Amino acid sequence: MSSRTSAWTQNTGTQNTVRTRKAEHPGEATTADAASAAVPGAGPLRFLRAALARIPLPLRGLRARLVAAFVLVAVASALSTGFLAFREARTGVLQQSQDSVIRQFRTSVDAVALYLPPAPNQSDLQSAVNQVLYANQSSGWRVMATYGSLRAYAPRADFDDLSPELRRSVRDKRAAVFQRVTVDGHPRLVVGMPVTYTSGQGTEPRLSGMVMYLEVSQNTEEAYVKAMVSGIERATLVALCLAVVLALLAASGVLRPVRALRRATRRMAAGHLDVRLAVTGTDELADLSRSFNEMAAELERTVGELRRMEAQGRRFVADVSHELRTPLAAMSAVTDVLDLEGESGEALRLISEGTGRLSGLVNDLMEISRFDAGAAELNRDEIDLAESVRRTLASRGWQDKVKTRLPEPGVLRTGVDPRRIDVVTANLVGNALRHGAPPVQLTMEVREDGTGEAWAVIEVADHGPGIAEEAMPHIFERFYKASTSRTRSESSGLGLAITAENVLLHGGRIRAANLPRGGAAFTVELPLCRDDTDADAGGGR
């Protein structure tokens, strides 16, 4: 060797458990223990992720979905930012700490290696570790030197934290290696540094066989990491709270036009066709508002036109019915007075029947026009419903054609419009006699519903073929006839519609159903007035 000072050289290399750093000097090698324990700090992040996973997601409304989406994006951003910041800060702290320790250890070893012989004995090794420890006595180091089977320790002989991987790396390489371990819950940094020498300038360094080991506590670095974790957690919590507030504000801003659209559609459904939305901006919601306004304007125009045409049609029907009523009355009077025989009498009978049907149709049309115009009124009077039904059947000669089950006289009295109740009873019984089959049954009773309100129930049933299922939804529509064969019959298709209007005018209910034994049943429910005040209350729709 040319000289001891120039012959002994030190090569060190460092590697972080998170990422690999390039060697500071040519020829340096780096390694790390794959099984080394991680520095605490990732636990709170795992807790946050677990807490988010346990949050239920029964998101049904648009507002809830928007808020959830904003919050999830904010949470993901805050957590990822916090995680990256923690990782980078942790890496920086540990990297700076280990580089400083290795640099200081290399300097100390360089200082004592100049005075070591090529084949040191036990005393030389002990002197070397003592000098290294003395130069760094305030750092809390533990130092060990090995040469073959010789071992030297300072300050005490309890250096048991060397892993086989670290020993092999130091023995086979000419560079310093390090390893982070946890002993009794405390993190430590273990550094192994082989001592090499050169025979002369320009020659390749060779291993001397001597290795210096260092173990130093990293409690200070762990405290720094914990402080960073605590700060990141607080910052993340603040960011999450701010994100929730911003999400609520953003969702409110996005949903404001949607809520306005919902209110407008509800007002339109209630009949206010003049409702319009205020259009601001040029985004998709503004386009939706403009489309709604265009649709509302077109709908208002169309509905207005339909209402105008409907009003014209009602006026036309009312005017025509009124104009036809007078000549039809005169024709009916003349046909009733004339008494002809033979072919002239048969012709007069046909004219009389046709005039009667036409008069009935005109009367029905005039009644319907009053309902359409809202001019139909109730003239209530307290009457005996059972007696009213008996009079209806007697006036039309149906006593022998209809089986009745009615209350005793005076039992069922209530305030109704006698004329309209007569129309209801006559239309239902007449419909059963014309389109059903005998026997026709009429029953009347009092029932109470779940609220304790009493109802007078009138039911008319027959034993005919019943009502076709496809006709059931339309049975109370105007001019509807369940069978095409009845299109030229006496029925005008207005009887059941007028019946339903009269029942609704009383605040009642009407329904039709097929009976299991065959035939159809029409049920009318009329509310019973509790006192004279109720009985005297009348009015139109």
Coordinates of C-alpha atoms in Angstrom, one line a residue:
M1 CA 0.0 0.0 0.0
S2 CA 1.4 3.4 -0.9
S3 CA 0.2 5.1 2.3
R4 CA -2.3 4.3 5.0
T5 CA -4.2 7.6 4.5
S6 CA -4.6 7.1 0.8
A7 CA -5.1 3.3 1.1
W8 CA -8.2 3.3 3.2
T9 CA -11.4 4.6 1.4
Q10 CA -15.1 4.5 2.3
N11 CA -18.0 3.9 -0.1
T12 CA -21.5 4.3 1.1
G13 CA -24.9 4.1 -0.5
T14 CA -28.5 4.7 0.8
Q15 CA -31.9 3.4 -0.1
N16 CA -35.3 4.4 1.2
T17 CA -38.0 1.8 1.9
V18 CA -40.4 3.9 -0.1
R19 CA -38.2 4.8 -3.1
T20 CA -34.7 4.2 -4.4
R21 CA -32.2 7.0 -4.6
K22 CA -29.2 7.2 -6.9
A23 CA -25.9 6.5 -5.2
E24 CA -24.0 9.7 -4.2
H25 CA -20.6 8.3 -5.3
P26 CA -19.5 6.0 -8.1
G27 CA -19.6 2.4 -7.2
E28 CA -22.1 2.7 -4.4
A29 CA -24.9 0.1 -4.0
T30 CA -28.2 0.4 -2.2
T31 CA -30.5 -2.2 -0.6
A32 CA -33.4 -2.4 1.9
D33 CA -35.2 -5.0 4.0
A34 CA -38.4 -6.0 2.3
A35 CA -39.8 -7.1 5.6
S36 CA -39.1 -3.8 7.5
A37 CA -41.9 -2.3 9.4
A38 CA -43.6 0.8 8.1
V39 CA -43.6 4.0 10.1
P40 CA -47.0 4.6 11.8
G41 CA -49.3 7.1 10.0
A42 CA -51.4 5.1 7.5
G43 CA -53.9 4.0 10.2
P44 CA -56.1 7.1 10.2
L45 CA -56.3 7.0 6.4
R46 CA -57.5 3.3 6.5
F47 CA -60.0 4.3 9.2
L48 CA -61.4 7.1 7.0
R49 CA -61.7 4.7 4.1
A50 CA -63.4 2.1 6.3
A51 CA -65.8 4.8 7.6
L52 CA -66.7 5.9 4.1
A53 CA -67.3 2.3 3.1
R54 CA -69.8 1.9 6.0
I55 CA -71.9 4.9 4.9
P56 CA -75.3 3.7 3.6
L57 CA -76.2 4.9 0.1
P58 CA -80.1 4.9 -0.2
L59 CA -79.9 7.8 -2.6
R60 CA -83.2 8.3 -4.3
G61 CA -83.5 12.0 -5.0
L62 CA -81.6 14.0 -7.5
R63 CA -80.4 16.4 -4.7
A64 CA -79.1 13.5 -2.6
R65 CA -77.3 12.0 -5.6
L66 CA -75.7 15.4 -6.5
V67 CA -74.6 16.1 -3.0
A68 CA -73.2 12.5 -2.6
A69 CA -71.3 12.9 -5.9
F70 CA -69.8 16.2 -4.9
V71 CA -68.9 14.9 -1.5
L72 CA -67.4 11.7 -2.9
V73 CA -65.3 13.7 -5.3
A74 CA -64.2 16.1 -2.6
V75 CA -63.4 13.2 -0.2
A76 CA -61.4 11.4 -2.9
S77 CA -59.5 14.5 -3.7
A78 CA -58.8 15.4 -0.1
L79 CA -57.7 11.9 0.8
S80 CA -55.5 11.4 -2.2
T81 CA -53.9 14.8 -1.7
G82 CA -53.4 14.1 2.0
F83 CA -52.0 10.7 1.2
L84 CA -49.6 12.0 -1.4
A85 CA -48.5 14.9 0.9
F86 CA -48.0 12.5 3.8
R87 CA -45.9 10.1 1.6
E88 CA -43.8 12.8 0.2
A89 CA -43.2 14.5 3.6
R90 CA -42.5 11.2 5.2
T91 CA -40.1 10.2 2.5
G92 CA -38.3 13.6 2.8
V93 CA -38.0 13.4 6.6
L94 CA -36.6 9.8 6.5
Q95 CA -34.4 10.5 3.5
Q96 CA -32.9 13.6 5.1
S97 CA -32.4 11.8 8.4
Q98 CA -30.8 8.7 6.9
D99 CA -28.5 10.7 4.6
S100 CA -27.4 12.8 7.5
V101 CA -26.7 9.8 9.7
I102 CA -24.8 7.9 6.9
R103 CA -22.8 11.0 6.0
Q104 CA -21.8 11.6 9.6
F105 CA -21.0 7.8 10.1
R106 CA -18.9 7.8 6.9
T107 CA -16.9 10.8 8.1
S108 CA -16.3 9.2 11.5
V109 CA -15.2 5.9 10.0
D110 CA -12.9 7.7 7.5
A111 CA -11.3 9.5 10.4
V112 CA -10.5 6.3 12.4
A113 CA -9.8 4.0 9.4
L114 CA -6.6 6.0 8.5
Y115 CA -4.9 4.7 11.7
L116 CA -6.1 1.1 11.6
P117 CA -3.6 -1.6 10.5
P118 CA -4.5 -3.9 7.5
A119 CA -5.1 -6.7 9.9
P120 CA -6.5 -5.2 13.1
N121 CA -6.7 -7.1 16.3
Q122 CA -9.4 -7.0 19.1
S123 CA -7.8 -3.9 20.7
D124 CA -7.7 -2.1 17.4
L125 CA -11.4 -2.8 16.7
Q126 CA -12.4 -1.7 20.2
S127 CA -10.4 1.5 19.9
A128 CA -12.0 2.2 16.5
V129 CA -15.6 1.8 17.8
N130 CA -14.8 3.9 20.9
Q131 CA -13.4 6.7 18.7
V132 CA -16.5 6.7 16.5
L133 CA -18.8 6.7 19.4
Y134 CA -16.8 9.4 21.2
A135 CA -17.0 11.6 18.1
N136 CA -20.8 11.2 18.1
Q137 CA -21.6 10.7 21.8
S138 CA -24.6 13.1 21.7
S139 CA -26.3 11.2 18.9
G140 CA -27.3 8.1 20.9
W141 CA -25.4 5.8 18.6
R142 CA -24.5 2.1 19.1
V143 CA -21.5 1.0 17.1
M144 CA -20.1 -2.5 16.3
A145 CA -17.0 -3.4 14.3
T146 CA -16.3 -6.9 12.9
Y147 CA -13.2 -8.4 11.4
G148 CA -13.4 -12.1 10.8
S149 CA -14.4 -13.6 14.1
L150 CA -13.5 -10.5 16.1
R151 CA -16.2 -8.3 17.5
A152 CA -16.0 -4.9 19.2
Y153 CA -19.0 -3.0 20.6
A154 CA -19.6 0.4 22.0
P155 CA -21.2 1.4 24.3
R156 CA -22.3 -2.2 25.1
A157 CA -22.3 -5.6 23.6
D158 CA -26.0 -6.1 22.6
F159 CA -26.0 -5.5 18.9
D160 CA -28.6 -8.1 17.9
D161 CA -30.6 -6.2 15.3
L162 CA -28.6 -7.3 12.2
S163 CA -30.6 -9.3 9.7
P164 CA -29.0 -11.9 7.5
E165 CA -29.9 -9.8 4.4
L166 CA -28.0 -6.9 5.7
R167 CA -24.9 -9.0 6.6
R168 CA -24.8 -10.5 3.1
S169 CA -25.2 -7.1 1.5
V170 CA -22.3 -5.6 3.5
R171 CA -20.1 -8.7 2.9
D172 CA -20.6 -8.9 -0.8
K173 CA -20.7 -5.1 -1.7
R174 CA -18.3 -2.2 -1.5
A175 CA -21.0 0.2 -0.5
A176 CA -22.8 1.1 2.7
V177 CA -26.3 -0.3 3.1
F178 CA -29.0 0.5 5.6
Q179 CA -32.1 -1.1 7.0
R180 CA -35.0 0.4 9.1
V181 CA -36.3 -2.0 11.8
T182 CA -38.7 -1.8 14.8
V183 CA -37.4 -2.9 18.2
D184 CA -39.9 -3.0 21.1
G185 CA -42.2 -0.6 19.1
H186 CA -39.5 1.9 18.4
P187 CA -38.1 2.6 14.9
R188 CA -34.3 2.3 14.4
L189 CA -31.9 2.8 11.5
V190 CA -29.2 0.1 11.1
V191 CA -26.2 1.0 8.8
G192 CA -23.5 -1.4 7.6
M193 CA -20.4 0.1 6.1
P194 CA -17.6 -2.1 4.7
V195 CA -14.0 -0.7 4.9
T196 CA -12.0 -1.0 1.7
Y197 CA -8.4 -0.1 0.8
T198 CA -6.4 0.6 -2.4
S199 CA -2.9 -0.4 -3.3
G200 CA -2.2 2.8 -5.1
Q201 CA -3.7 5.6 -7.1
G202 CA -6.0 4.5 -9.9
T203 CA -6.5 0.9 -8.6
E204 CA -9.8 -0.6 -7.7
P205 CA -10.8 -0.6 -4.0
R206 CA -10.7 -4.0 -2.3
L207 CA -12.6 -5.2 0.7
S208 CA -10.4 -5.2 3.8
G209 CA -12.7 -7.7 5.7
M210 CA -13.5 -5.1 8.3
V211 CA -17.1 -3.9 8.7
M212 CA -18.5 -1.1 10.8
Y213 CA -22.2 -1.2 12.0
L214 CA -24.3 1.6 13.4
E215 CA -27.6 1.5 15.0
V216 CA -29.4 4.8 15.8
S217 CA -32.9 5.5 17.1
Q218 CA -35.4 7.3 14.9
N219 CA -37.9 8.4 17.6
T220 CA -37.4 12.0 16.6
E221 CA -38.2 11.2 13.0
E222 CA -41.2 9.2 14.1
A223 CA -42.4 12.2 16.2
Y224 CA -42.1 14.4 13.1
V225 CA -44.1 11.9 11.0
K226 CA -46.8 11.7 13.7
A227 CA -47.0 15.5 13.8
M228 CA -47.3 15.5 10.0
V229 CA -50.1 12.9 10.1
S230 CA -51.9 14.9 12.8
G231 CA -51.6 18.1 10.7
I232 CA -52.7 16.3 7.5
E233 CA -55.7 14.8 9.3
R234 CA -56.8 18.2 10.6
A235 CA -56.3 19.7 7.1
T236 CA -58.2 16.8 5.6
L237 CA -61.1 17.3 8.0
V238 CA -61.3 21.0 7.3
A239 CA -61.1 20.2 3.6
L240 CA -63.9 17.7 3.9
C241 CA -66.2 20.1 5.9
L242 CA -65.5 22.8 3.3
A243 CA -66.2 20.3 0.5
V244 CA -69.5 19.4 2.0
V245 CA -70.5 23.1 2.3
L246 CA -69.4 23.7 -1.2
A247 CA -71.2 20.6 -2.4
L248 CA -74.4 21.7 -0.8
L249 CA -74.1 25.2 -2.3
A250 CA -73.2 23.7 -5.7
A251 CA -76.1 21.3 -5.5
S252 CA -78.5 24.1 -4.5
G253 CA -77.3 26.2 -7.4
V254 CA -77.7 23.3 -9.8
L255 CA -81.1 22.3 -8.5
R256 CA -82.6 25.8 -8.3
P257 CA -83.7 25.7 -11.9
V258 CA -84.9 22.1 -11.4
R259 CA -87.0 23.1 -8.4
A260 CA -88.4 26.0 -10.4
L261 CA -89.3 23.6 -13.2
R262 CA -91.0 21.3 -10.7
R263 CA -93.1 24.1 -9.3
A264 CA -94.0 25.3 -12.8
T265 CA -95.1 21.8 -13.9
R266 CA -97.2 21.4 -10.8
R267 CA -98.9 24.8 -11.4
M268 CA -99.5 23.7 -15.0
A269 CA -101.0 20.4 -13.8
A270 CA -103.3 22.5 -11.6
G271 CA -104.5 24.3 -14.6
H272 CA -102.3 27.4 -14.7
L273 CA -101.2 27.2 -18.3
D274 CA -99.8 30.8 -18.2
V275 CA -96.9 29.8 -16.0
R276 CA -93.4 30.5 -17.4
L277 CA -89.8 30.1 -16.2
A278 CA -87.2 32.8 -16.0
V279 CA -84.4 31.8 -18.4
T280 CA -80.8 32.8 -17.3
G281 CA -77.6 31.6 -18.9
T282 CA -76.9 29.4 -21.9
D283 CA -76.4 26.0 -20.3
E284 CA -78.5 22.8 -20.6
L285 CA -80.8 23.9 -17.8
A286 CA -81.4 27.2 -19.6
D287 CA -82.2 25.3 -22.8
L288 CA -84.6 23.1 -20.8
S289 CA -86.3 26.2 -19.3
R290 CA -86.7 27.7 -22.8
S291 CA -88.1 24.4 -24.1
F292 CA -90.6 24.3 -21.2
N293 CA -91.7 27.9 -22.0
E294 CA -92.2 27.0 -25.6
M295 CA -94.1 23.9 -24.7
A296 CA -96.3 25.8 -22.2
A297 CA -97.1 28.5 -24.7
E298 CA -98.1 26.0 -27.4
L299 CA -100.1 24.0 -24.8
E300 CA -101.9 27.2 -23.6
R301 CA -102.7 28.1 -27.2
T302 CA -103.9 24.6 -28.0
V303 CA -106.0 24.2 -24.8
G304 CA -107.4 27.7 -25.4
E305 CA -108.5 26.7 -28.9
L306 CA -110.0 23.4 -27.7
R307 CA -111.8 25.2 -24.9
R308 CA -113.1 27.7 -27.4
M309 CA -114.3 25.0 -29.7
E310 CA -115.8 23.1 -26.8
A311 CA -117.7 26.2 -25.6
Q312 CA -119.0 26.7 -29.2
G313 CA -120.1 23.0 -29.3
R314 CA -121.9 23.3 -26.0
R315 CA -123.6 26.5 -27.1
F316 CA -124.6 24.8 -30.3
V317 CA -126.0 21.8 -28.6
A318 CA -127.9 24.0 -26.1
D319 CA -129.2 26.2 -28.8
V320 CA -130.3 23.4 -31.0
S321 CA -131.9 21.5 -28.1
H322 CA -133.8 24.6 -27.1
E323 CA -134.9 25.3 -30.6
L324 CA -136.0 21.7 -31.1
R325 CA -137.9 21.5 -27.8
T326 CA -140.8 23.8 -28.9
P327 CA -141.7 22.1 -32.2
L328 CA -141.2 18.6 -30.7
A329 CA -143.6 19.5 -27.9
A330 CA -146.2 20.7 -30.5
M331 CA -145.7 17.5 -32.5
S332 CA -146.1 15.3 -29.4
A333 CA -149.3 17.2 -28.5
V334 CA -150.7 16.8 -32.0
T335 CA -149.9 13.0 -32.2
D336 CA -151.5 12.5 -28.8
V337 CA -154.8 14.2 -30.0
L338 CA -155.1 12.5 -33.3
D339 CA -156.8 9.1 -33.4
L340 CA -156.5 7.4 -36.7
E341 CA -157.1 3.9 -37.8
G342 CA -155.5 1.6 -40.3
E343 CA -152.3 2.4 -42.1
S344 CA -152.6 6.1 -41.1
G345 CA -152.9 5.1 -37.4
E346 CA -149.8 2.9 -37.7
A347 CA -147.9 5.7 -39.3
L348 CA -149.1 8.1 -36.6
R349 CA -147.9 5.6 -33.9
L350 CA -144.4 5.4 -35.4
I351 CA -144.3 9.2 -35.6
S352 CA -145.4 9.5 -32.0
E353 CA -142.7 7.0 -30.8
G354 CA -140.0 8.7 -32.8
T355 CA -141.1 12.1 -31.5
G356 CA -141.0 10.8 -28.0
R357 CA -137.5 9.4 -28.4
L358 CA -136.3 12.7 -30.0
S359 CA -137.9 14.6 -27.2
G360 CA -136.0 12.5 -24.6
L361 CA -132.8 13.0 -26.5
V362 CA -133.3 16.7 -26.6
N363 CA -134.0 16.8 -22.9
D364 CA -130.9 14.7 -22.2
L365 CA -128.8 17.0 -24.3
M366 CA -130.1 20.1 -22.5
E367 CA -129.4 18.4 -19.1
I368 CA -125.8 17.6 -20.2
S369 CA -125.3 21.1 -21.4
R370 CA -126.3 22.5 -18.0
F371 CA -123.8 20.2 -16.4
D372 CA -121.1 21.3 -18.8
A373 CA -121.9 25.0 -18.2
G374 CA -121.8 24.5 -14.4
A375 CA -125.4 25.7 -14.2
A376 CA -126.8 22.5 -12.6
E377 CA -128.1 23.2 -9.1
L378 CA -129.4 21.1 -6.3
N379 CA -132.8 21.9 -4.8
R380 CA -132.5 19.9 -1.7
D381 CA -135.5 18.7 0.3
E382 CA -135.7 16.3 3.2
I383 CA -137.6 13.3 1.8
D384 CA -138.0 9.6 2.5
L385 CA -135.7 7.9 0.0
A386 CA -137.6 4.6 0.1
E387 CA -140.8 6.4 -0.6
S388 CA -139.2 8.3 -3.5
V389 CA -138.0 5.0 -5.0
R390 CA -141.5 3.5 -4.7
R391 CA -143.0 6.6 -6.5
T392 CA -140.4 6.3 -9.3
L393 CA -141.3 2.7 -10.0
A394 CA -145.0 3.3 -9.7
S395 CA -145.0 6.3 -12.1
R396 CA -143.4 4.2 -14.8
G397 CA -145.4 1.0 -14.1
W398 CA -142.4 -1.1 -13.0
Q399 CA -143.8 -2.4 -9.7
D400 CA -144.3 -5.9 -11.1
K401 CA -141.0 -5.9 -13.0
V402 CA -138.6 -5.0 -10.2
K403 CA -138.1 -6.8 -6.9
T404 CA -137.4 -4.4 -4.1
R405 CA -135.9 -4.6 -0.6
L406 CA -136.5 -1.1 1.0
P407 CA -136.5 0.2 4.5
E408 CA -139.8 0.9 6.2
P409 CA -141.4 4.3 5.6
G410 CA -139.8 7.1 7.6
V411 CA -136.7 5.2 8.5
L412 CA -134.3 6.6 5.8
R413 CA -134.8 10.4 5.4
T414 CA -132.2 12.8 4.1
G415 CA -131.8 16.0 2.2
V416 CA -131.6 15.4 -1.6
D417 CA -132.9 16.8 -4.8
P418 CA -136.1 14.7 -5.4
R419 CA -136.1 15.3 -9.2
R420 CA -132.5 14.2 -9.6
I421 CA -132.9 11.2 -7.3
D422 CA -135.9 10.2 -9.5
V423 CA -133.7 10.5 -12.6
V424 CA -131.0 8.4 -11.0
T425 CA -133.4 5.6 -10.0
A426 CA -135.3 5.6 -13.3
N427 CA -132.1 5.5 -15.4
L428 CA -130.6 2.6 -13.5
V429 CA -133.8 0.5 -13.4
G430 CA -134.6 1.3 -17.0
N431 CA -131.0 0.4 -18.1
A432 CA -131.4 -3.0 -16.2
L433 CA -134.8 -3.7 -17.8
R434 CA -133.6 -2.9 -21.3
H435 CA -130.1 -4.5 -21.3
G436 CA -130.3 -7.0 -18.5
A437 CA -132.6 -10.0 -17.8
P438 CA -135.2 -10.5 -15.1
P439 CA -135.5 -10.5 -12.3
V440 CA -134.2 -7.0 -11.6
Q441 CA -133.6 -6.3 -7.9
L442 CA -133.4 -2.9 -6.2
T443 CA -132.1 -2.7 -2.6
M444 CA -131.6 0.2 -0.3
E445 CA -129.7 0.2 3.1
V446 CA -127.6 2.4 5.3
R447 CA -123.8 1.7 5.7
E448 CA -121.0 3.3 7.6
D449 CA -117.5 3.6 6.3
G450 CA -114.3 3.5 8.3
T451 CA -114.6 7.2 9.3
G452 CA -118.1 6.7 10.8
E453 CA -119.8 8.6 8.1
A454 CA -123.2 7.2 7.1
W455 CA -124.2 6.5 3.5
A456 CA -127.5 5.6 1.8
V457 CA -126.6 2.7 -0.6
I458 CA -128.9 2.0 -3.6
E459 CA -128.1 -1.1 -5.6
V460 CA -129.8 -2.2 -8.9
A461 CA -128.9 -5.7 -10.1
D462 CA -130.1 -7.8 -13.0
H463 CA -129.5 -11.4 -14.2
G464 CA -128.4 -10.5 -17.8
P465 CA -125.1 -11.2 -19.5
G466 CA -123.3 -8.5 -17.6
I467 CA -120.9 -5.8 -18.9
A468 CA -118.0 -6.7 -21.2
E469 CA -114.6 -6.1 -19.5
E470 CA -113.4 -3.8 -22.2
A471 CA -116.6 -1.7 -21.8
M472 CA -116.3 -1.4 -18.0
P473 CA -113.9 1.6 -17.9
H474 CA -116.2 3.6 -20.3
I475 CA -119.6 2.6 -19.0
F476 CA -120.4 6.2 -17.6
E477 CA -119.0 8.0 -20.7
R478 CA -121.3 10.0 -22.8
F479 CA -122.8 8.4 -26.0
Y480 CA -120.9 5.2 -25.2
K481 CA -122.8 2.0 -26.0
A482 CA -121.3 -1.3 -24.9
S483 CA -122.7 -3.2 -27.9
T484 CA -122.6 -2.0 -31.5
S485 CA -126.0 -3.7 -32.0
R486 CA -127.5 -1.0 -29.7
T487 CA -126.3 1.9 -31.8
R488 CA -129.8 2.4 -33.2
S489 CA -131.8 1.4 -30.1
E490 CA -133.8 3.7 -27.9
S491 CA -130.8 4.4 -25.7
S492 CA -129.0 7.6 -26.5
G493 CA -125.9 6.7 -24.5
L494 CA -126.5 9.6 -22.1
G495 CA -128.5 8.0 -19.4
L496 CA -125.7 6.6 -17.3
A497 CA -123.6 9.7 -17.9
I498 CA -126.5 11.9 -16.5
T499 CA -126.9 9.5 -13.6
A500 CA -123.2 9.8 -12.7
E501 CA -123.4 13.6 -12.9
N502 CA -126.4 13.7 -10.6
V503 CA -124.8 11.4 -8.1
L504 CA -121.6 13.4 -8.0
L505 CA -123.6 16.6 -7.7
H506 CA -124.9 15.2 -4.4
G507 CA -121.4 14.4 -3.3
G508 CA -121.9 10.7 -3.7
R509 CA -120.3 7.8 -5.5
I510 CA -121.4 5.4 -8.2
R511 CA -119.8 2.2 -9.6
A512 CA -120.6 -0.7 -11.8
A513 CA -119.6 -4.3 -11.5
N514 CA -120.4 -7.8 -12.8
L515 CA -121.9 -10.3 -10.3
P516 CA -120.3 -13.7 -9.8
R517 CA -123.7 -15.4 -10.5
G518 CA -124.1 -13.4 -13.7
G519 CA -125.6 -10.0 -14.4
A520 CA -124.5 -6.5 -13.7
A521 CA -124.9 -4.4 -10.5
F522 CA -124.9 -0.6 -10.3
T523 CA -124.3 0.8 -6.8
V524 CA -125.0 4.4 -5.7
E525 CA -123.8 5.8 -2.4
L526 CA -125.3 9.1 -1.2
P527 CA -124.0 10.8 2.0
L528 CA -126.7 11.2 4.7
C529 CA -127.2 14.7 6.1
R530 CA -127.0 14.7 9.9
D531 CA -129.2 17.7 10.5
D532 CA -131.5 20.2 9.0
T533 CA -128.6 22.5 8.1
D534 CA -127.0 19.8 6.0
A535 CA -130.3 19.0 4.4
D536 CA -130.9 22.6 3.4
A537 CA -127.4 23.0 2.0
G538 CA -127.6 22.9 -1.8
G539 CA -125.6 24.3 -4.7
G540 CA -124.1 23.4 -8.0
R541 CA -120.7 22.0 -8.9

